Every structure is written in structure tokens, then in C-alpha cells.
Amino acid sequence: MFKANGAYLKLPGNYLFSEIASRVAAYSRENLQKADRILRLGIGDVTQPLAPAVVQALHAAVDEMADAQTFRGYAPDMGYDFLREAIAANDFASRGADIAPDEIFVSDGAKSDSANIQEIFSADARIAVCDPVYPVYVDSNVMAGRTGTYDAATGLWSNVVYMPCTAQNGFVADIPGSGVDVSLIYLCFPNNPTGAVIDKPRLQAWVDYANEHGAVIVYDAAYEAYITDPNLPHSIYECDGAKTCAIEIRSFSKNAGFTGTRLGYTVVPHDLKDADGVALHDLWARRHGTKFNGAPYIVQRAGEAVYSAEGQRQTREQIAYYLQNAQLIVEGLRAAGYDVSGGTNAPYIWMKTPDGMGSWEFFDHLLQSAQVVGTPGAGFGPHGEGYFRLTAFGSRENALDAIERIKRLQ
Ligand code: PLP
């Protein structure tokens, strides 16, 4: 009899958002008259429609696909040059980062890239993650059998280095001590779930650490577009030496509303080599060639349109709208006496639960008493316990309504 992959069986419980969805569904079934009132500030999906410049590019590309003269079949595995060149110029050269188009691998989004990137590291590579953390980094390594055993009491894996992000360190992980053995470090700024950002000197210190210790940083910059402070780095390649120690992952989901359209990319510089001189770029290219058949032409044309002058103006307006929601949520919660961080240069608001309530306890309380859905911090790791995440991706009306309801809870 066949056997399933035992590594999957080690994964504890439901994926966080499935658990939330099932609690909300159960509440809706049992409280039919209140189901319509539910405000969802939990999952990080956007709500604004695609920008007109993007829609126009999609229509034009569909017309090309409808004509035998301009029809396109399989896209190049690593992406069309028109998109890779636009990315290199707009996301990197404009910030003084020297990334060549052929170091950019276009994909269907940051979730798959951040889950798959571990494949090009050795089976015994030790990972380090922030705690709390976007769950995909750990779960994908669990599936690959790299994380040891799970301790249900602590919520920790035996072979993972956890880097606590607390109010004391401003939710920016401290660099591991010199004796800590780690080869793959996941960092995400602006951060999901805490909304924390990192300044250039602290990011440079991470780069220096990785270069000194022969480690690789997987830098998830999915929320880079939310940075408005001109002093904050948008890319890890703004730091000296990052090309020998960092992979950067980006997404079109949160800067341009592509959550349902699907587009992202990963940068693997040619200079990034392992202890034996193996270039990770070659391995990721090999992986793409074998396991990925390219992002759709029409979607890559839509991505290119994000970088047009109109596309930039329109998508920046959308981001400004979400950031204003974030500001209103932060101010509203603070006025109501809550201890809140994030929400500036980031679409996530990280609040301390009141009266020492547990994260899930507060989730149920908020759902039942105010019909507001957020995300329990504990779902992102043990140090998320006692915290709660709200997102700014909804409508202005819903953000204001949710704040009023939370204030009335007092
Ligand atoms: N990385 C982080 C930190 C995220 O929060 C998300 C989505 O919420 C993703 C990656 C996934 O992005 P994408 O929609 O491009 O798959």
C-alpha cells in the first residue's frame, strides 16, 4: 500500500486562514441575522479594482492573443524581457541597486516563490524565521522535511531558529548570536503581520551578518510599495554586499491589486554562490525550467503597465487610499486606548489585545460582540500571542465602521 508524504502529516492544525474562515462560517450559520454585518479586516486581500492603465493593457494583450499574427504560446520560463527590463529599471536602478534583467525571475506570485525557494538549499539547511511570521516560510520547510519535530505545547519546531519580534525590539528581529548555526534567514519588510519596517543601517547589519556567516537572506518585499518614508530601503540590494547573500521576492498583489491576477518575481543575483561556488541563480533557473511554464503573456503585459506613468499614478493612489485607512484605524484604536503599532509604511496594524486576553479569545470576542473579523496574532507564531492583526485593505466605510464598533466594545 502506498504511503503519503509523512512530512505533510507533521503540519499542525489548519492553515491559519482556513481556521478563521471556518469560525466565521460557524458564527454566520448560528447567527443568520448578524451574518450581513460582518466586517472582514482579517485576510490580506485587496478590494480596489485593477487600475485603468492595467485593464487597458490586459484588453490590448487579449486582442493580441486573438490574432494569429500576434498570438503568443508558452512564455519564456523566466519572464518576457519587456517586463524584466521594466522591473530592473523601475524597482532597482531607480534606487541605486544594480540588478540585471536576467537576475529577475518572473512568477505567478510571492507565495509560491517564498514557498518554493527552499528547494534550492540543502536538506540540512537550518532556517531562521521571525516570530511572529508569515506562515508559508515555515510550512514549506516542514513539507520539505527540514524542520525537525513540532512541540504542540510551545508551537515551535526543533530545527528552526526563531527570532522573537517584540515591543522591546520594535518588532524587528535581533541578529542571532555568533554561535547560532543558520543558513537560510527569512526576513520580510514592511512586515506581515506586525507592520514593522526596517531602516537602512539595521538592514545593512543583517547583510553584513549573512556575508560573514555564509548565510542567505530571503528578503520578502511584498509590501515595499507602502513605504512612504524616503529614508527607508525598498530593496535589500540598496545595501552594500547584498548581491552575495540575498534573494529578494516581490509581488504585484499589494502594489497593484493582482491578488486574483497573479504576478510576482524573485531576484537571484549571479554573485550569490554557496560554499562550493555553486551559483544559486543556475539552480533557480533549472527549477523554473522544470517546474514552471511562465506567467501568462497578458498578465505580464498588465505588470508592465504598472510601471507606465499612468500606471504608477493610478496604483499610487490606491496605495495612498489603503494607507489612509491604516492611519484611521491606528488613530481610532489609540483614541480608544489600545496599544497599537504598524500601519505606517505598511498596510498591517498590530494591536495588543486588551486585558491580557489571548489572541483567539479576542478574535471570538470581536466576532461575537462587534462582528469584526481580524487575525489572531498567535496564528503567526508564539510571540504573536496577545496580539491581533487588522488590515487596511478594505473600504474606507468598513474601516471607519469597524473602528466605531471596536470603540463601543469598551
Ligand atoms: N509574502 C507575504 C509576506 C505576504 O503577506 C503575502 C500575501 O499576503 C505574500 C507573500 C503572497 O503574495 P502573492 O499574492 O504575490 O502570492
XYZ file of C-alpha atoms and ligand atoms in Angstrom:
426
model
C 0.000 0.000 0.000
C 1.303 3.440 -0.876
C 2.251 5.948 1.822
C 1.612 9.680 1.773
C 4.423 12.157 2.399
C 4.846 11.963 6.162
C 6.259 15.477 6.322
C 2.814 16.871 5.458
C 1.325 14.915 8.340
C 3.560 16.821 10.737
C 1.852 20.125 9.892
C -0.166 21.191 12.921
C -3.864 22.012 12.584
C -5.460 24.040 9.868
C -3.786 26.703 7.814
C -4.486 29.908 9.768
C -6.929 31.428 7.309
C -8.883 28.180 6.939
C -9.409 28.159 10.697
C -10.601 31.762 10.625
C -12.937 31.042 7.712
C -14.442 28.054 9.481
C -15.044 30.040 12.711
C -16.679 32.873 10.734
C -18.801 30.365 8.772
C -19.947 28.681 12.009
C -20.827 32.053 13.544
C -22.756 33.085 10.402
C -24.720 29.828 10.396
C -25.682 30.224 14.035
C -26.411 33.983 13.837
C -28.131 34.442 10.493
C -29.468 37.901 11.373
C -25.931 39.175 12.090
C -24.107 37.493 9.207
C -24.611 40.507 6.911
C -22.981 42.819 9.446
C -19.620 41.035 9.413
C -16.688 43.313 8.559
C -13.602 41.469 7.345
C -10.343 43.061 8.370
C -8.598 39.720 8.603
C -7.178 38.194 5.451
C -4.770 40.377 3.498
C -6.704 40.605 0.245
C -7.137 43.900 -1.568
C -10.516 45.355 -2.577
C -9.791 48.151 -5.091
C -10.259 47.160 -8.750
C -7.344 46.965 -11.171
C -6.099 50.398 -12.273
C -7.372 51.631 -15.680
C -3.867 51.515 -17.211
C -3.588 47.856 -16.192
C -7.045 47.000 -17.541
C -6.217 48.695 -20.832
C -3.020 46.654 -21.149
C -4.928 43.452 -20.381
C -7.522 44.214 -23.083
C -4.825 45.017 -25.630
C -2.959 41.799 -24.811
C -6.136 39.723 -25.099
C -6.672 41.220 -28.566
C -3.133 40.164 -29.486
C -3.908 36.633 -28.338
C -6.977 36.621 -30.590
C -4.935 37.247 -33.736
C -2.762 34.545 -35.341
C -0.125 37.179 -36.194
C 0.352 38.302 -32.600
C -0.719 35.205 -30.676
C 1.746 34.016 -28.002
C 2.054 30.496 -26.675
C 4.293 29.449 -23.809
C 6.002 32.429 -22.228
C 9.747 32.239 -21.537
C 10.203 30.372 -18.211
C 11.845 33.349 -16.593
C 9.585 36.038 -17.983
C 9.394 38.293 -21.033
C 12.252 40.745 -21.478
C 9.853 43.711 -21.655
C 8.765 43.028 -18.070
C 12.175 42.086 -16.692
C 13.657 45.261 -18.155
C 10.865 47.404 -16.686
C 11.417 45.778 -13.282
C 15.202 46.233 -13.366
C 14.869 49.903 -14.307
C 11.991 50.899 -12.040
C 12.391 48.759 -8.936
C 16.172 48.635 -8.743
C 18.185 51.033 -10.933
C 15.977 53.921 -9.780
C 17.042 53.158 -6.194
C 20.719 52.753 -6.963
C 20.545 48.950 -6.905
C 22.393 47.219 -9.720
C 20.170 44.272 -10.712
C 20.316 42.956 -14.288
C 17.119 41.826 -16.075
C 18.480 38.270 -16.288
C 18.716 38.113 -12.484
C 14.916 38.559 -12.322
C 12.632 35.505 -12.484
C 9.006 36.402 -13.205
C 6.484 34.152 -11.483
C 2.841 33.787 -10.542
C 3.336 35.465 -7.172
C 5.298 35.750 -3.974
C 3.518 32.955 -2.139
C 4.730 30.261 -4.498
C 8.210 31.762 -4.744
C 8.603 32.134 -0.988
C 7.385 28.549 -0.518
C 9.498 27.074 -3.313
C 12.798 28.877 -2.799
C 13.838 26.438 -0.045
C 14.142 23.694 -2.695
C 17.475 25.025 -3.910
C 19.059 24.682 -0.448
C 20.448 21.512 1.058
C 18.143 19.233 3.011
C 20.049 20.010 6.214
C 19.962 23.804 5.785
C 18.833 25.360 9.049
C 16.253 28.099 8.692
C 15.715 31.174 10.847
C 12.382 32.960 10.930
C 10.922 35.910 12.723
C 8.342 35.116 15.373
C 5.571 36.080 14.537
C 5.932 35.281 10.829
C 4.040 34.797 7.549
C 3.300 31.047 7.922
C 4.384 29.999 4.416
C 8.139 30.140 5.168
C 7.962 27.591 7.971
C 5.247 25.366 6.488
C 7.069 24.992 3.170
C 10.168 23.877 5.062
C 8.073 21.463 7.118
C 6.799 19.931 3.873
C 10.400 19.572 2.737
C 11.252 17.716 5.967
C 13.709 20.323 7.190
C 12.228 21.481 10.481
C 12.592 18.600 12.969
C 9.752 17.845 15.346
C 6.875 20.052 16.401
C 6.198 20.782 20.053
C 2.479 21.480 20.348
C 2.954 22.987 23.815
C 5.340 25.692 22.641
C 4.266 25.883 18.979
C 7.929 25.572 17.960
C 9.843 23.246 15.622
C 13.030 21.690 16.979
C 15.207 22.519 13.968
C 14.127 26.121 13.357
C 15.794 29.217 14.778
C 13.110 31.610 15.977
C 13.870 35.295 16.208
C 11.371 36.965 18.529
C 9.855 40.246 17.360
C 8.561 42.052 20.392
C 7.588 45.514 21.539
C 11.103 45.706 23.085
C 12.908 45.395 19.732
C 10.266 47.369 17.851
C 9.178 44.115 16.147
C 12.451 43.994 14.191
C 14.312 40.754 14.940
C 17.713 40.942 16.576
C 20.595 39.368 14.693
C 21.315 35.849 16.042
C 24.294 35.472 18.373
C 27.569 34.396 16.783
C 27.237 30.764 17.964
C 23.911 30.204 16.202
C 24.079 27.864 13.201
C 21.760 29.138 10.495
C 21.957 29.102 6.711
C 18.639 30.434 5.435
C 17.156 33.546 7.030
C 13.685 34.774 6.109
C 13.072 38.494 6.549
C 10.007 40.465 5.460
C 9.783 44.276 5.460
C 7.406 46.068 5.630
C 6.359 43.186 7.796
C 3.390 40.918 7.687
C 1.927 40.591 10.309
C 3.345 43.365 12.505
C 3.580 46.246 10.004
C 7.137 46.910 11.263
C 9.706 48.426 8.906
C 13.492 48.245 8.910
C 15.850 51.158 8.401
C 18.923 51.002 6.213
C 21.568 50.641 8.970
C 19.718 47.697 10.533
C 19.203 46.026 7.157
C 22.875 46.597 6.338
C 23.774 44.884 9.636
C 21.731 41.830 8.538
C 23.522 41.780 5.181
C 26.907 42.014 6.898
C 25.945 39.196 9.266
C 24.808 36.960 6.393
C 28.006 37.582 4.434
C 30.192 36.939 7.488
C 28.368 33.714 8.402
C 27.826 32.285 4.915
C 24.051 32.551 5.248
C 21.425 33.601 2.703
C 18.665 36.103 3.423
C 15.361 35.547 1.659
C 14.010 39.083 1.681
C 10.258 39.250 1.129
C 9.453 42.780 -0.019
C 5.826 42.123 -0.988
C 4.758 45.347 0.785
C 7.562 47.596 -0.456
C 5.099 49.917 -2.232
C 3.676 51.010 1.140
C 6.913 52.707 2.154
C 6.413 56.461 2.104
C 9.323 57.438 4.374
C 12.111 58.435 1.932
C 14.791 57.152 4.317
C 13.635 53.541 4.362
C 15.109 50.983 1.955
C 12.703 49.412 -0.580
C 15.086 46.668 -1.639
C 17.775 44.728 0.206
C 20.042 45.423 -2.797
C 20.271 49.033 -1.620
C 22.686 47.600 0.986
C 26.362 47.006 0.182
C 27.202 43.355 -0.349
C 23.595 42.134 -0.631
C 24.202 40.501 -4.010
C 26.414 37.856 -2.404
C 23.943 36.940 0.317
C 20.346 37.845 -0.594
C 17.397 36.714 -2.652
C 14.537 39.200 -2.928
C 10.899 38.306 -3.539
C 8.341 40.786 -4.837
C 4.663 40.699 -5.680
C 2.231 42.695 -7.809
C -0.578 41.746 -5.421
C -0.465 44.591 -2.946
C 1.012 47.389 -5.049
C -1.360 46.899 -7.987
C -4.200 44.649 -6.844
C -3.025 41.485 -8.646
C -4.127 39.082 -5.887
C -6.509 37.427 -8.358
C -4.488 38.210 -11.487
C -1.250 36.637 -10.164
C 2.195 38.048 -10.837
C 5.402 38.335 -8.850
C 9.112 37.884 -9.235
C 12.242 36.746 -7.462
C 15.729 38.174 -7.817
C 18.626 35.741 -7.568
C 21.879 37.612 -8.294
C 24.629 35.871 -10.251
C 27.076 36.632 -7.423
C 25.142 34.534 -4.894
C 27.178 31.337 -4.532
C 27.309 28.525 -1.991
C 30.374 27.195 -0.152
C 31.438 25.216 -3.257
C 30.937 28.112 -5.643
C 27.567 26.853 -6.941
C 25.523 29.790 -8.253
C 22.005 29.727 -6.820
C 20.878 31.582 -9.950
C 21.596 28.463 -12.008
C 19.653 26.243 -9.638
C 16.623 28.537 -9.572
C 16.765 28.757 -13.370
C 16.854 24.963 -13.520
C 13.907 24.759 -11.183
C 11.896 27.266 -13.205
C 12.712 25.367 -16.393
C 11.467 22.110 -14.927
C 8.554 23.147 -12.738
C 7.173 26.397 -14.163
C 5.934 27.233 -17.631
C 5.915 31.009 -17.349
C 3.422 33.619 -16.181
C 0.706 34.391 -18.766
C 1.591 36.879 -21.511
C -1.477 39.017 -20.840
C -0.618 39.220 -17.140
C 2.979 40.181 -17.859
C 1.732 42.963 -20.142
C -0.524 44.069 -17.277
C 2.515 44.051 -14.985
C 4.460 46.159 -17.450
C 1.614 48.705 -17.423
C 2.059 49.134 -13.665
C 5.379 50.834 -14.468
C 3.916 53.260 -17.030
C 3.453 56.857 -15.897
C -0.324 56.411 -15.741
C 0.001 53.028 -14.057
C 2.302 54.480 -11.406
C -0.009 57.413 -10.737
C -3.099 55.214 -10.501
C -1.607 52.455 -8.355
C -0.029 55.012 -6.017
C -3.489 56.491 -5.478
C -4.774 53.073 -4.454
C -1.895 52.565 -2.047
C -2.497 56.031 -0.582
C -6.134 55.066 -0.030
C -5.176 51.918 1.885
C -2.533 53.815 3.859
C -5.136 56.363 4.854
C -7.377 53.521 6.053
C -4.417 52.279 8.091
C -3.904 55.712 9.608
C -7.580 55.991 10.569
C -7.542 52.545 12.148
C -4.374 53.312 14.123
C -5.693 56.673 15.325
C -9.128 55.243 16.173
C -7.674 52.363 18.162
C -5.243 54.632 20.012
C -8.067 57.040 20.859
C -9.930 54.049 22.292
C -6.925 53.268 24.498
C -5.429 50.361 22.586
C -1.707 49.775 22.284
C -1.094 49.771 18.528
C 1.882 49.644 16.155
C 2.350 49.309 12.377
C 0.016 50.991 9.895
C 2.697 53.492 8.796
C 4.653 52.498 5.672
C 2.657 49.268 5.921
C -0.928 48.065 5.432
C -0.983 45.995 8.638
C -1.962 47.191 12.079
C -0.700 45.206 15.046
C -2.657 45.727 18.256
C -2.155 44.362 21.720
C -5.227 42.510 22.920
C -6.898 44.207 25.889
C -6.780 42.926 29.463
C -4.284 40.170 28.687
C -6.809 38.325 26.508
C -5.454 35.530 24.310
C -5.399 36.216 20.568
C -8.084 33.650 19.690
C -10.162 34.685 22.699
C -10.112 38.267 21.388
C -10.911 37.005 17.875
C -14.068 35.268 19.149
C -14.979 38.253 21.308
C -14.645 40.702 18.418
C -16.597 38.432 16.070
C -19.412 37.824 18.505
C -19.688 41.310 20.023
C -18.832 43.543 17.057
C -18.966 41.239 14.007
C -15.441 42.373 13.130
C -13.003 39.767 11.813
C -9.286 40.196 12.328
C -6.396 37.756 12.543
C -5.187 36.354 15.864
C -1.522 37.132 16.339
C -0.921 33.663 17.804
C -1.603 32.226 14.342
C 1.694 33.757 13.191
C 3.834 32.252 15.964
C 4.147 32.076 19.755
C 5.302 35.685 20.108
C 2.149 36.779 18.301
C 0.112 35.600 21.298
C -1.585 38.546 22.954
C -1.671 40.458 19.666
C -4.178 40.898 16.871
C -3.699 41.925 13.238
C -6.020 44.217 11.319
C -5.571 45.074 7.654
C -6.192 48.314 5.794
C -7.217 46.663 2.506
C -10.972 47.156 2.917
C -13.117 50.142 2.053
C -12.937 53.417 3.975
C -16.510 52.867 5.104
C -15.720 49.441 6.560
C -12.564 50.675 8.273
C -14.476 53.517 9.967
C -17.392 51.252 10.849
C -15.064 48.645 12.372
C -13.328 51.276 14.488
C -16.638 52.618 15.795
C -17.724 49.114 16.728
C -14.432 48.364 18.480
C -14.690 51.646 20.391
C -18.187 50.730 21.557
C -16.835 47.452 22.968
C -15.095 49.388 25.730
N 4.602 37.404 1.213
C 3.936 37.973 2.195
C 4.691 38.468 3.374
C 2.550 38.101 2.151
O 1.905 38.655 3.163
C 1.850 37.619 1.028
C 0.392 37.713 0.902
O -0.357 38.027 1.765
C 2.578 37.033 0.022
C 3.953 36.939 0.134
C 1.889 36.450 -1.172
O 1.838 37.307 -2.242
P 1.284 36.839 -3.636
O -0.142 37.284 -3.735
O 2.155 37.515 -4.645
O 1.390 35.350 -3.741
